[in-house]
PDB file of C-alpha atoms in Angstrom:
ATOM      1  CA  UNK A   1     -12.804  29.330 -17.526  1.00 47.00           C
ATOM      2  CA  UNK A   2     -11.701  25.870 -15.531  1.00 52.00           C
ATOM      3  CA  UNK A   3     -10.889  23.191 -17.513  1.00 58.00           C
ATOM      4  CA  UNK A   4     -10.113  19.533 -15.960  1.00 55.00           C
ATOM      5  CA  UNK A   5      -6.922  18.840 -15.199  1.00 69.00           C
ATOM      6  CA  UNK A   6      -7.649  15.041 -13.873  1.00 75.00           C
ATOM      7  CA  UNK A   7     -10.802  14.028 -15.392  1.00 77.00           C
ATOM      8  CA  UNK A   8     -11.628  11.201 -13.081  1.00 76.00           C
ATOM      9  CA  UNK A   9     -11.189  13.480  -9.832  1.00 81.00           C
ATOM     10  CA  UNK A  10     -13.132  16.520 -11.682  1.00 82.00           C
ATOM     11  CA  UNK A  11     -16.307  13.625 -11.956  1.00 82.00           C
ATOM     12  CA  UNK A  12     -16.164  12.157  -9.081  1.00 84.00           C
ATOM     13  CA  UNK A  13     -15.865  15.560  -7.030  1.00 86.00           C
ATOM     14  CA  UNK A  14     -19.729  16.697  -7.489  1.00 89.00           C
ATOM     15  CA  UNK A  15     -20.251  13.125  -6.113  1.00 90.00           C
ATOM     16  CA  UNK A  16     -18.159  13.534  -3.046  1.00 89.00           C
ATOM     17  CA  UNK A  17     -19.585  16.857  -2.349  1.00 91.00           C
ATOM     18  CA  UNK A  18     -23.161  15.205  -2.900  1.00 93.00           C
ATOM     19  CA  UNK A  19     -22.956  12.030  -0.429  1.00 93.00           C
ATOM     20  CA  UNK A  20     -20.925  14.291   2.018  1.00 92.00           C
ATOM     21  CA  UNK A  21     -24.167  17.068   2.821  1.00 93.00           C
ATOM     22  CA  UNK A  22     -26.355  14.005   2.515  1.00 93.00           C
ATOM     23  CA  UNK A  23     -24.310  12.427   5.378  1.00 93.00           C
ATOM     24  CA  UNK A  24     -24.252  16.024   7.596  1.00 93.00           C
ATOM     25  CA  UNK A  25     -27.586  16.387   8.971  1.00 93.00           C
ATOM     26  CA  UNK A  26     -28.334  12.466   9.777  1.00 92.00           C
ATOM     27  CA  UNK A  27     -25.197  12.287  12.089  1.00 93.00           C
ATOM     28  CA  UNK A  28     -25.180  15.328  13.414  1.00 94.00           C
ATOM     29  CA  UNK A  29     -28.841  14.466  14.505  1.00 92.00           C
ATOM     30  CA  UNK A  30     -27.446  11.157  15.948  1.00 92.00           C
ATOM     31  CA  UNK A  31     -23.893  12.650  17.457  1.00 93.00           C
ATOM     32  CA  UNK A  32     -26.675  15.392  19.100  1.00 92.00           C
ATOM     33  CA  UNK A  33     -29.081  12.840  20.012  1.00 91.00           C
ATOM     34  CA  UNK A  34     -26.151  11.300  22.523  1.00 92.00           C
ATOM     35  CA  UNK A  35     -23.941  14.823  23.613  1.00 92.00           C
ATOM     36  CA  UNK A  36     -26.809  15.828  24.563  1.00 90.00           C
ATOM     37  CA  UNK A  37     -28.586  13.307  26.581  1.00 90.00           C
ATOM     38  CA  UNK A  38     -31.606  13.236  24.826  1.00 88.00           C
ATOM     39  CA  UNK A  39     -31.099   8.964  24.934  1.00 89.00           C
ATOM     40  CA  UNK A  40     -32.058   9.210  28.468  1.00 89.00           C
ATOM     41  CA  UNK A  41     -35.524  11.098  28.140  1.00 88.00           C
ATOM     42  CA  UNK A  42     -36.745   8.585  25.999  1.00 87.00           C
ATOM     43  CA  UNK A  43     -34.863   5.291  26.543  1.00 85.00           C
ATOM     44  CA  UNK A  44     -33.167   4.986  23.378  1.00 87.00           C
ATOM     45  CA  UNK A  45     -36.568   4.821  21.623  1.00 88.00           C
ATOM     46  CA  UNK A  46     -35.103   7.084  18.814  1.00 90.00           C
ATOM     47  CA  UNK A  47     -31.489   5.059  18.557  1.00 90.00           C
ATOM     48  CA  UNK A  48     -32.989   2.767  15.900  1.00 89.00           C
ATOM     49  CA  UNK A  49     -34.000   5.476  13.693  1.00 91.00           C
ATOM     50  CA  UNK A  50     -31.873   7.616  13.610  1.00 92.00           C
ATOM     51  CA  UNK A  51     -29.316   4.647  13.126  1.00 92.00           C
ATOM     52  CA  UNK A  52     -31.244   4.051   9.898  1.00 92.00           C
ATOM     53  CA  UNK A  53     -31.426   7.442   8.716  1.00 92.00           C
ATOM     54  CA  UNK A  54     -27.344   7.139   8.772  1.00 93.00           C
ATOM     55  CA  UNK A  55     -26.731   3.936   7.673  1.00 92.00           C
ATOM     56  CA  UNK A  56     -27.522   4.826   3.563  1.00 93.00           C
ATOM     57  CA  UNK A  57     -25.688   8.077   3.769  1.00 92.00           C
ATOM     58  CA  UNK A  58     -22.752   6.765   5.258  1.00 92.00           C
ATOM     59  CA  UNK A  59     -22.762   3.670   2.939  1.00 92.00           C
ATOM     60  CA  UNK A  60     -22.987   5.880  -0.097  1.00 91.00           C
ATOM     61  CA  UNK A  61     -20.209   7.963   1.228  1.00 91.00           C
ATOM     62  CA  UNK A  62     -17.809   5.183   2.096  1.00 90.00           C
ATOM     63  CA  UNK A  63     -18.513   3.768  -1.575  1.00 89.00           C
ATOM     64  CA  UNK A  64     -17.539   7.414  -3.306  1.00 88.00           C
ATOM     65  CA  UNK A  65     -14.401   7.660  -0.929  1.00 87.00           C
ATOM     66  CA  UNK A  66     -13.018   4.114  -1.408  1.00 83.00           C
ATOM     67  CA  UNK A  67     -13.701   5.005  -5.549  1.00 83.00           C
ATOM     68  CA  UNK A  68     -11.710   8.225  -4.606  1.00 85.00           C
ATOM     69  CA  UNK A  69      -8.915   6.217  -3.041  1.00 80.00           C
ATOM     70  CA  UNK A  70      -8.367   4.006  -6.561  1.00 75.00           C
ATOM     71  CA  UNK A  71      -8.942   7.005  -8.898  1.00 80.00           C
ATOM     72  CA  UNK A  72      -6.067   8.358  -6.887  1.00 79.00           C
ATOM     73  CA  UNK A  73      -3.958   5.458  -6.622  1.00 75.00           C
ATOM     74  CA  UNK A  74      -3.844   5.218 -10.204  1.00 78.00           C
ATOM     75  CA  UNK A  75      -3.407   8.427 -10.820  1.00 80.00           C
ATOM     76  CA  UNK A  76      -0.233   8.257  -8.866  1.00 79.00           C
ATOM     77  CA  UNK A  77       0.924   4.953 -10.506  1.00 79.00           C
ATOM     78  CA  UNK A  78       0.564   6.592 -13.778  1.00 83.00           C
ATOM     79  CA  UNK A  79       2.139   9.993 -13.122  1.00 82.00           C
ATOM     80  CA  UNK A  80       5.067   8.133 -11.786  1.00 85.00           C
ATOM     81  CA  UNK A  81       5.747   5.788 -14.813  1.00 87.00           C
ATOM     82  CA  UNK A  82       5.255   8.938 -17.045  1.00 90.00           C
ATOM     83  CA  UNK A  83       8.705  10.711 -14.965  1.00 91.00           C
ATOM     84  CA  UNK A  84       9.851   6.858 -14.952  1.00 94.00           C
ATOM     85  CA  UNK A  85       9.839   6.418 -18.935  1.00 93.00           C
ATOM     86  CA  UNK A  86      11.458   9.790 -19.219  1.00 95.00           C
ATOM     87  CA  UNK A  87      14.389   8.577 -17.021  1.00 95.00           C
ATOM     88  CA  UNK A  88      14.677   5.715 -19.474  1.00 96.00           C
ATOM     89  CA  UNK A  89      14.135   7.820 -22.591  1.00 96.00           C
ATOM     90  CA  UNK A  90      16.765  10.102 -21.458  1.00 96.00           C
ATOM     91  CA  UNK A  91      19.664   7.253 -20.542  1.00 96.00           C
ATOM     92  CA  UNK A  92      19.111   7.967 -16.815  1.00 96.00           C
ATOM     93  CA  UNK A  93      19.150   3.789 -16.434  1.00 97.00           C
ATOM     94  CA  UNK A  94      19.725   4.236 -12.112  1.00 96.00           C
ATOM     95  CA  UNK A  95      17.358   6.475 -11.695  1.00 96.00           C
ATOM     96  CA  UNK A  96      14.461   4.858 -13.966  1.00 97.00           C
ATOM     97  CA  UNK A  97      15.896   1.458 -12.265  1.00 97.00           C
ATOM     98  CA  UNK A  98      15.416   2.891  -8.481  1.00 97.00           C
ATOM     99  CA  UNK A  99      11.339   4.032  -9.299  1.00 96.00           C
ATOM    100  CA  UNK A 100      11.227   0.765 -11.086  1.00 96.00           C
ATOM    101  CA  UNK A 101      12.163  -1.680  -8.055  1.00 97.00           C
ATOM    102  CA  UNK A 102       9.547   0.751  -5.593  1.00 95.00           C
ATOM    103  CA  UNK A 103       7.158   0.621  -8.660  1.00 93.00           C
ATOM    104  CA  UNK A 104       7.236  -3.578  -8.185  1.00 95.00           C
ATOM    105  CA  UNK A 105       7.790  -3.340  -4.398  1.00 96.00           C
ATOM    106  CA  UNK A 106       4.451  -1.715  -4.367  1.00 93.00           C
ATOM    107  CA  UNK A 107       2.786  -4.017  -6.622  1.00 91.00           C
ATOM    108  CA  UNK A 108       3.979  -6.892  -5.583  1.00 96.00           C
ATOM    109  CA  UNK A 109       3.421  -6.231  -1.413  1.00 95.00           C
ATOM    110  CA  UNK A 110      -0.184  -4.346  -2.291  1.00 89.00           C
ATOM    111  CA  UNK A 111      -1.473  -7.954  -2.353  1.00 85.00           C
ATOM    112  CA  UNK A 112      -0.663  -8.270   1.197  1.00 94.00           C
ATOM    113  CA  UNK A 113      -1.984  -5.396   3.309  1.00 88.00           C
ATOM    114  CA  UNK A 114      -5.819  -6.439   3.312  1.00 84.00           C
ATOM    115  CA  UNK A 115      -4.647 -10.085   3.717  1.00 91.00           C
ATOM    116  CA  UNK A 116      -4.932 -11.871   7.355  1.00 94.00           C
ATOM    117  CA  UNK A 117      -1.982 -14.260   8.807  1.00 95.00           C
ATOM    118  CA  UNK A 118      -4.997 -17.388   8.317  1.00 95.00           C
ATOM    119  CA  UNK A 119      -6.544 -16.437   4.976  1.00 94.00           C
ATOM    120  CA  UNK A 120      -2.937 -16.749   3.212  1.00 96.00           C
ATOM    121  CA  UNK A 121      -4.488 -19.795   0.598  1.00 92.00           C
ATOM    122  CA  UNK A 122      -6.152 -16.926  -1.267  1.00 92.00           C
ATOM    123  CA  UNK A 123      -2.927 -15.451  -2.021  1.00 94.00           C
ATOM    124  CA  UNK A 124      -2.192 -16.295  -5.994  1.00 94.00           C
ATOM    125  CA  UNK A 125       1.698 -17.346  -6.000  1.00 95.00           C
ATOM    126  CA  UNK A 126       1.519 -17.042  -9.560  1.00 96.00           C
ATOM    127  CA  UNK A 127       1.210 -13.397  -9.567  1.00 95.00           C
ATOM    128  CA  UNK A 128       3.198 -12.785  -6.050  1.00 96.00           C
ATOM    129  CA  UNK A 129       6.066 -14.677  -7.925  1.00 96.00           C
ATOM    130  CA  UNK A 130       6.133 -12.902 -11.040  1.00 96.00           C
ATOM    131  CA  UNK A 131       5.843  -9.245  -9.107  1.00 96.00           C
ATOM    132  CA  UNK A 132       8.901 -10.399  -7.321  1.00 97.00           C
ATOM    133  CA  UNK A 133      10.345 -11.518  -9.929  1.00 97.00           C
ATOM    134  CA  UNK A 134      10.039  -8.074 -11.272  1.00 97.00           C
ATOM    135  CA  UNK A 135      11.737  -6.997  -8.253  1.00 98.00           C
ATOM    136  CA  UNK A 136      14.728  -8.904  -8.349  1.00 98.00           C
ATOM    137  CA  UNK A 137      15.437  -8.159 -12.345  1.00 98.00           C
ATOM    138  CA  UNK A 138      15.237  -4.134 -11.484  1.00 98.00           C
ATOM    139  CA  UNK A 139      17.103  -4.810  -8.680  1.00 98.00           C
ATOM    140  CA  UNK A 140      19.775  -6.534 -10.533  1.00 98.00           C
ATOM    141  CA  UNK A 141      20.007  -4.053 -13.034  1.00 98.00           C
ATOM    142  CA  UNK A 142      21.106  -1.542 -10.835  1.00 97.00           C
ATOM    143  CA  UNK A 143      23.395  -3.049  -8.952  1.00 97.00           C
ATOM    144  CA  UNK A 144      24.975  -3.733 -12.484  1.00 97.00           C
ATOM    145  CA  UNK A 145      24.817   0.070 -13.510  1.00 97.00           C
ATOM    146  CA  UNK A 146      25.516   1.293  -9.952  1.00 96.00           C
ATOM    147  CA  UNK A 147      29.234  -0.176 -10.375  1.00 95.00           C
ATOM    148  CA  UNK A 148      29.758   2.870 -12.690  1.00 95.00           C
ATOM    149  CA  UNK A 149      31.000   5.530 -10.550  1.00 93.00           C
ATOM    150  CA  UNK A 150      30.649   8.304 -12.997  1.00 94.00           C
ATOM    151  CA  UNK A 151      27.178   7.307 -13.375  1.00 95.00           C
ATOM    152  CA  UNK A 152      26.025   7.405  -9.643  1.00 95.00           C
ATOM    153  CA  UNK A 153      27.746  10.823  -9.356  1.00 95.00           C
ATOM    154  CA  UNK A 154      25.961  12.027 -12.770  1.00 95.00           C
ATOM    155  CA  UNK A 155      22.127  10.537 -12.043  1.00 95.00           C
ATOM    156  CA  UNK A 156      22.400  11.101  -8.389  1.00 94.00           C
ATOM    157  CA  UNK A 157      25.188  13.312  -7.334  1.00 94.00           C
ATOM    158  CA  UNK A 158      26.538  10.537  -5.017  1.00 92.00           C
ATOM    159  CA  UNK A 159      30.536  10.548  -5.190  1.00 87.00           C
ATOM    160  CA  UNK A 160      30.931   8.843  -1.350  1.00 86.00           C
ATOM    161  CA  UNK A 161      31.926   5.285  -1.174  1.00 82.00           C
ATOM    162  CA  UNK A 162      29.541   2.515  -0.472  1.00 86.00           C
ATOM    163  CA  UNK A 163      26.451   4.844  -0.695  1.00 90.00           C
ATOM    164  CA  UNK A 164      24.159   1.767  -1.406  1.00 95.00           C
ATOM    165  CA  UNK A 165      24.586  -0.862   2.043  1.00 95.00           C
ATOM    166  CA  UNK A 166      21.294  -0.280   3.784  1.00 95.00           C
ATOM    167  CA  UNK A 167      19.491   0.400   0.452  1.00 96.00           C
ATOM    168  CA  UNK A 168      20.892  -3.273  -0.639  1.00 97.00           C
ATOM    169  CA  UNK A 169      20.458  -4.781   2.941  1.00 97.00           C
ATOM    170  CA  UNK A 170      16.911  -3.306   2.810  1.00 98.00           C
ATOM    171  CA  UNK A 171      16.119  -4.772  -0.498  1.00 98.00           C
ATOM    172  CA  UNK A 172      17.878  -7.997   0.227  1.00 98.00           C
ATOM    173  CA  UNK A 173      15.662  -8.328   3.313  1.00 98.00           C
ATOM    174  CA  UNK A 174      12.563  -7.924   1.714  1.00 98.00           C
ATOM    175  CA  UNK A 175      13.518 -10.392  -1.382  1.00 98.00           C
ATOM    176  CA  UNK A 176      14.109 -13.108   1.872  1.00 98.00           C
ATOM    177  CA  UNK A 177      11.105 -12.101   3.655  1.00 98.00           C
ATOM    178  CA  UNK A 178       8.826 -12.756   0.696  1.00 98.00           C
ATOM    179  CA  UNK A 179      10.373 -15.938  -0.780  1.00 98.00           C
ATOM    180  CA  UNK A 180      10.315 -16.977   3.233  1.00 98.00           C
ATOM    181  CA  UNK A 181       6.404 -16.049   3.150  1.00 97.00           C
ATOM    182  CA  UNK A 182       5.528 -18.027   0.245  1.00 97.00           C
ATOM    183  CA  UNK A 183       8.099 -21.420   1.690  1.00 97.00           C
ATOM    184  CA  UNK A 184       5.465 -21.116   4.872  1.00 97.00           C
ATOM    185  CA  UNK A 185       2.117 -20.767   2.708  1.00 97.00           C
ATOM    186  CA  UNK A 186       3.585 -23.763   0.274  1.00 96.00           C
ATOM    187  CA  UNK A 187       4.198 -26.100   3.687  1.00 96.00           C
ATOM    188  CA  UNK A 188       0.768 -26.960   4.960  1.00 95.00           C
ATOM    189  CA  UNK A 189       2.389 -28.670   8.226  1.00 96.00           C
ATOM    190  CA  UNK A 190       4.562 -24.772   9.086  1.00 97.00           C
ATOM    191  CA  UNK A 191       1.603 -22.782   8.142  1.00 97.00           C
ATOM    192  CA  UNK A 192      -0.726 -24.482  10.353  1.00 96.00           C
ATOM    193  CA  UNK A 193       1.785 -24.359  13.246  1.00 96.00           C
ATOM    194  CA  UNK A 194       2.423 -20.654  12.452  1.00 97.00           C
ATOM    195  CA  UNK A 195      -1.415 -20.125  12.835  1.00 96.00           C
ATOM    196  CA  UNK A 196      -1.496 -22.183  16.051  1.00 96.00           C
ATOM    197  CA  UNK A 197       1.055 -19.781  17.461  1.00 97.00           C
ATOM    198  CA  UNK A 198      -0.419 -16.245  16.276  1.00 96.00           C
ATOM    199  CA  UNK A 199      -3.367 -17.179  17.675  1.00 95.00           C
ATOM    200  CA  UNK A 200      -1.395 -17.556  20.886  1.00 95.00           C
ATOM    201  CA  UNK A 201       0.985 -15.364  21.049  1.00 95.00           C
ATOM    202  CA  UNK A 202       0.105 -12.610  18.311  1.00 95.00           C
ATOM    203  CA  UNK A 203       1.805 -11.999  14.835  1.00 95.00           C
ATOM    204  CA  UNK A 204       5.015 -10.506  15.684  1.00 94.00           C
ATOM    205  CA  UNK A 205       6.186 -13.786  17.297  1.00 95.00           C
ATOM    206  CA  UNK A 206       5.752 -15.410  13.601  1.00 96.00           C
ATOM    207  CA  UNK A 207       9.078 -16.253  12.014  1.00 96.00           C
ATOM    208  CA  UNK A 208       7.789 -15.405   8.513  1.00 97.00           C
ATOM    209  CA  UNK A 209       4.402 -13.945   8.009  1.00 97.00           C
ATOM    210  CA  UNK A 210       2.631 -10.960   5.562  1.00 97.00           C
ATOM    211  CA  UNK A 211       3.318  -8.281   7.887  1.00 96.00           C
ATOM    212  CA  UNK A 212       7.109  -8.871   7.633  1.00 97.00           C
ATOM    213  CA  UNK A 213       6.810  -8.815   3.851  1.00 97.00           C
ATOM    214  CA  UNK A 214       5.084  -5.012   4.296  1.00 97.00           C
ATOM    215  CA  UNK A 215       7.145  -4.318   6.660  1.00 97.00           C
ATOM    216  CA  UNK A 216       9.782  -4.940   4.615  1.00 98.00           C
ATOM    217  CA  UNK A 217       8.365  -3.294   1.750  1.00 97.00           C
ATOM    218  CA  UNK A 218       7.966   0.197   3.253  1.00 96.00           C
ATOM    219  CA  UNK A 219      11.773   0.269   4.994  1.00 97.00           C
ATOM    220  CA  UNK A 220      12.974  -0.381   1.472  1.00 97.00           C
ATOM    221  CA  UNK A 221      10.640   2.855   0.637  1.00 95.00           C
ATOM    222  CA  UNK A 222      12.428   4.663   3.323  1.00 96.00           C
ATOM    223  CA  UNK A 223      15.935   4.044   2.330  1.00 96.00           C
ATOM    224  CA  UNK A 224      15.308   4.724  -1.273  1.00 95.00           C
ATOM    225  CA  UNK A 225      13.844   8.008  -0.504  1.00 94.00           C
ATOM    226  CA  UNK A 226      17.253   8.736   1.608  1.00 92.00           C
ATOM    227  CA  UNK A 227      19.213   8.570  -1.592  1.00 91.00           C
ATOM    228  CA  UNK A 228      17.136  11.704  -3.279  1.00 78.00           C
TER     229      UNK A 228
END
């Protein structure tokens, strides 16, 4: 017999399933109603309708998926402090240190990605500064235990010299790109300028901005994963 491995994927499955089929037939009748022309015969008399047959089914689906997407997320989170505290439990400081600084990375830029370069005064520096702050003591921490050779070549199987420059630059950068992020937000006069020229130009030509900070965020991701 099947028993549940993940209880809140096993519930919400029967729901995806559900909202999916309920979806099918209303847009395929729409997707059908435009391959095929039909539009023309009757002078998009039918659009509305079948527009509002879809509009429920598709709402109700988006709401189960985006559920989906958080049951998973935090799934993952908690799987990965699980292997995390049995780093620490078994004295393997680096390695628990290394999930730990991606673990706050995460955190601490997932405030970001949903954010636009002119709605920045929702941001709470309260919490951005105490995730980074979480950051920087992890960070710390193995740079400390990282000076132990024996270590690095026990936890990680790393004897070469130097093995950590880009993984430090990488980390460095995003610590500089977030504290540069929240200087902007805290000066009224730079912010407003910085929207002036976005607005212009587009967001790559801002000297600090949230994209940097995610950018940041996932090159850090990168190089940690090229130390496994």
């Amino acid at each position: 017999k099947y028993e549940p491995i993940i209880d809140e994927l096993d519930n919400l499955a029967p729901i995806i399933v559900s909202s999916y089929k309920a979806l099918q037939q209303p847009l395929q009748e729409l997707s059908d109603y435009y391959k095929l022309g039909t539009y023309k015969d009757d002078d998009l008399q039918t659009a509305s309708e079948l527009y509002l047959k879809v509009r429920k089914p598709i709402k109700d689906f988006m709401k189960v998926n985006a559920q989906l997407g958080a049951a998973v997320q935090e799934i993952d989170s908690r799987l990965a402090m699980e292997a995390l505290n049995e780093y620490k439990a078994n004295n393997q400081l680096l390695l628990y240190n290394k999930g730990m600084i991606i673990c706050s990375i995460k955190k601490h830029s997932n405030l970001l990605y949903q954010m636009d370069y002119d709605a920045y005064d929702r941001l709470n520096l309260e919490t951005y500064d105490n995730n980074l702050k979480d950051v920087v003591t992890y960070y710390t921490e193995f740079k400390k235990l990282a000076t132990d050779k024996n270590r690095v070549k026990t936890e990680m199987n790393i004897s070469r010299p130097s093995p950590f420059i880009i993984y430090y630059r990488d980390i460095d950068n995003y610590i500089k790109e977030s504290r540069n992020l929240k200087t902007l937000i805290e000066n009224p006069k730079d912010y407003n300028k910085m929207k002036t020229l976005v607005e212009k130009m587009g967001l790559q030509f801002a000297t600090s901005s949230h994209k940097k900070v995610t950018d940041a965020a996932e090159r850090v991701v990168s190089s940690s994963n090229s130390l496994n």
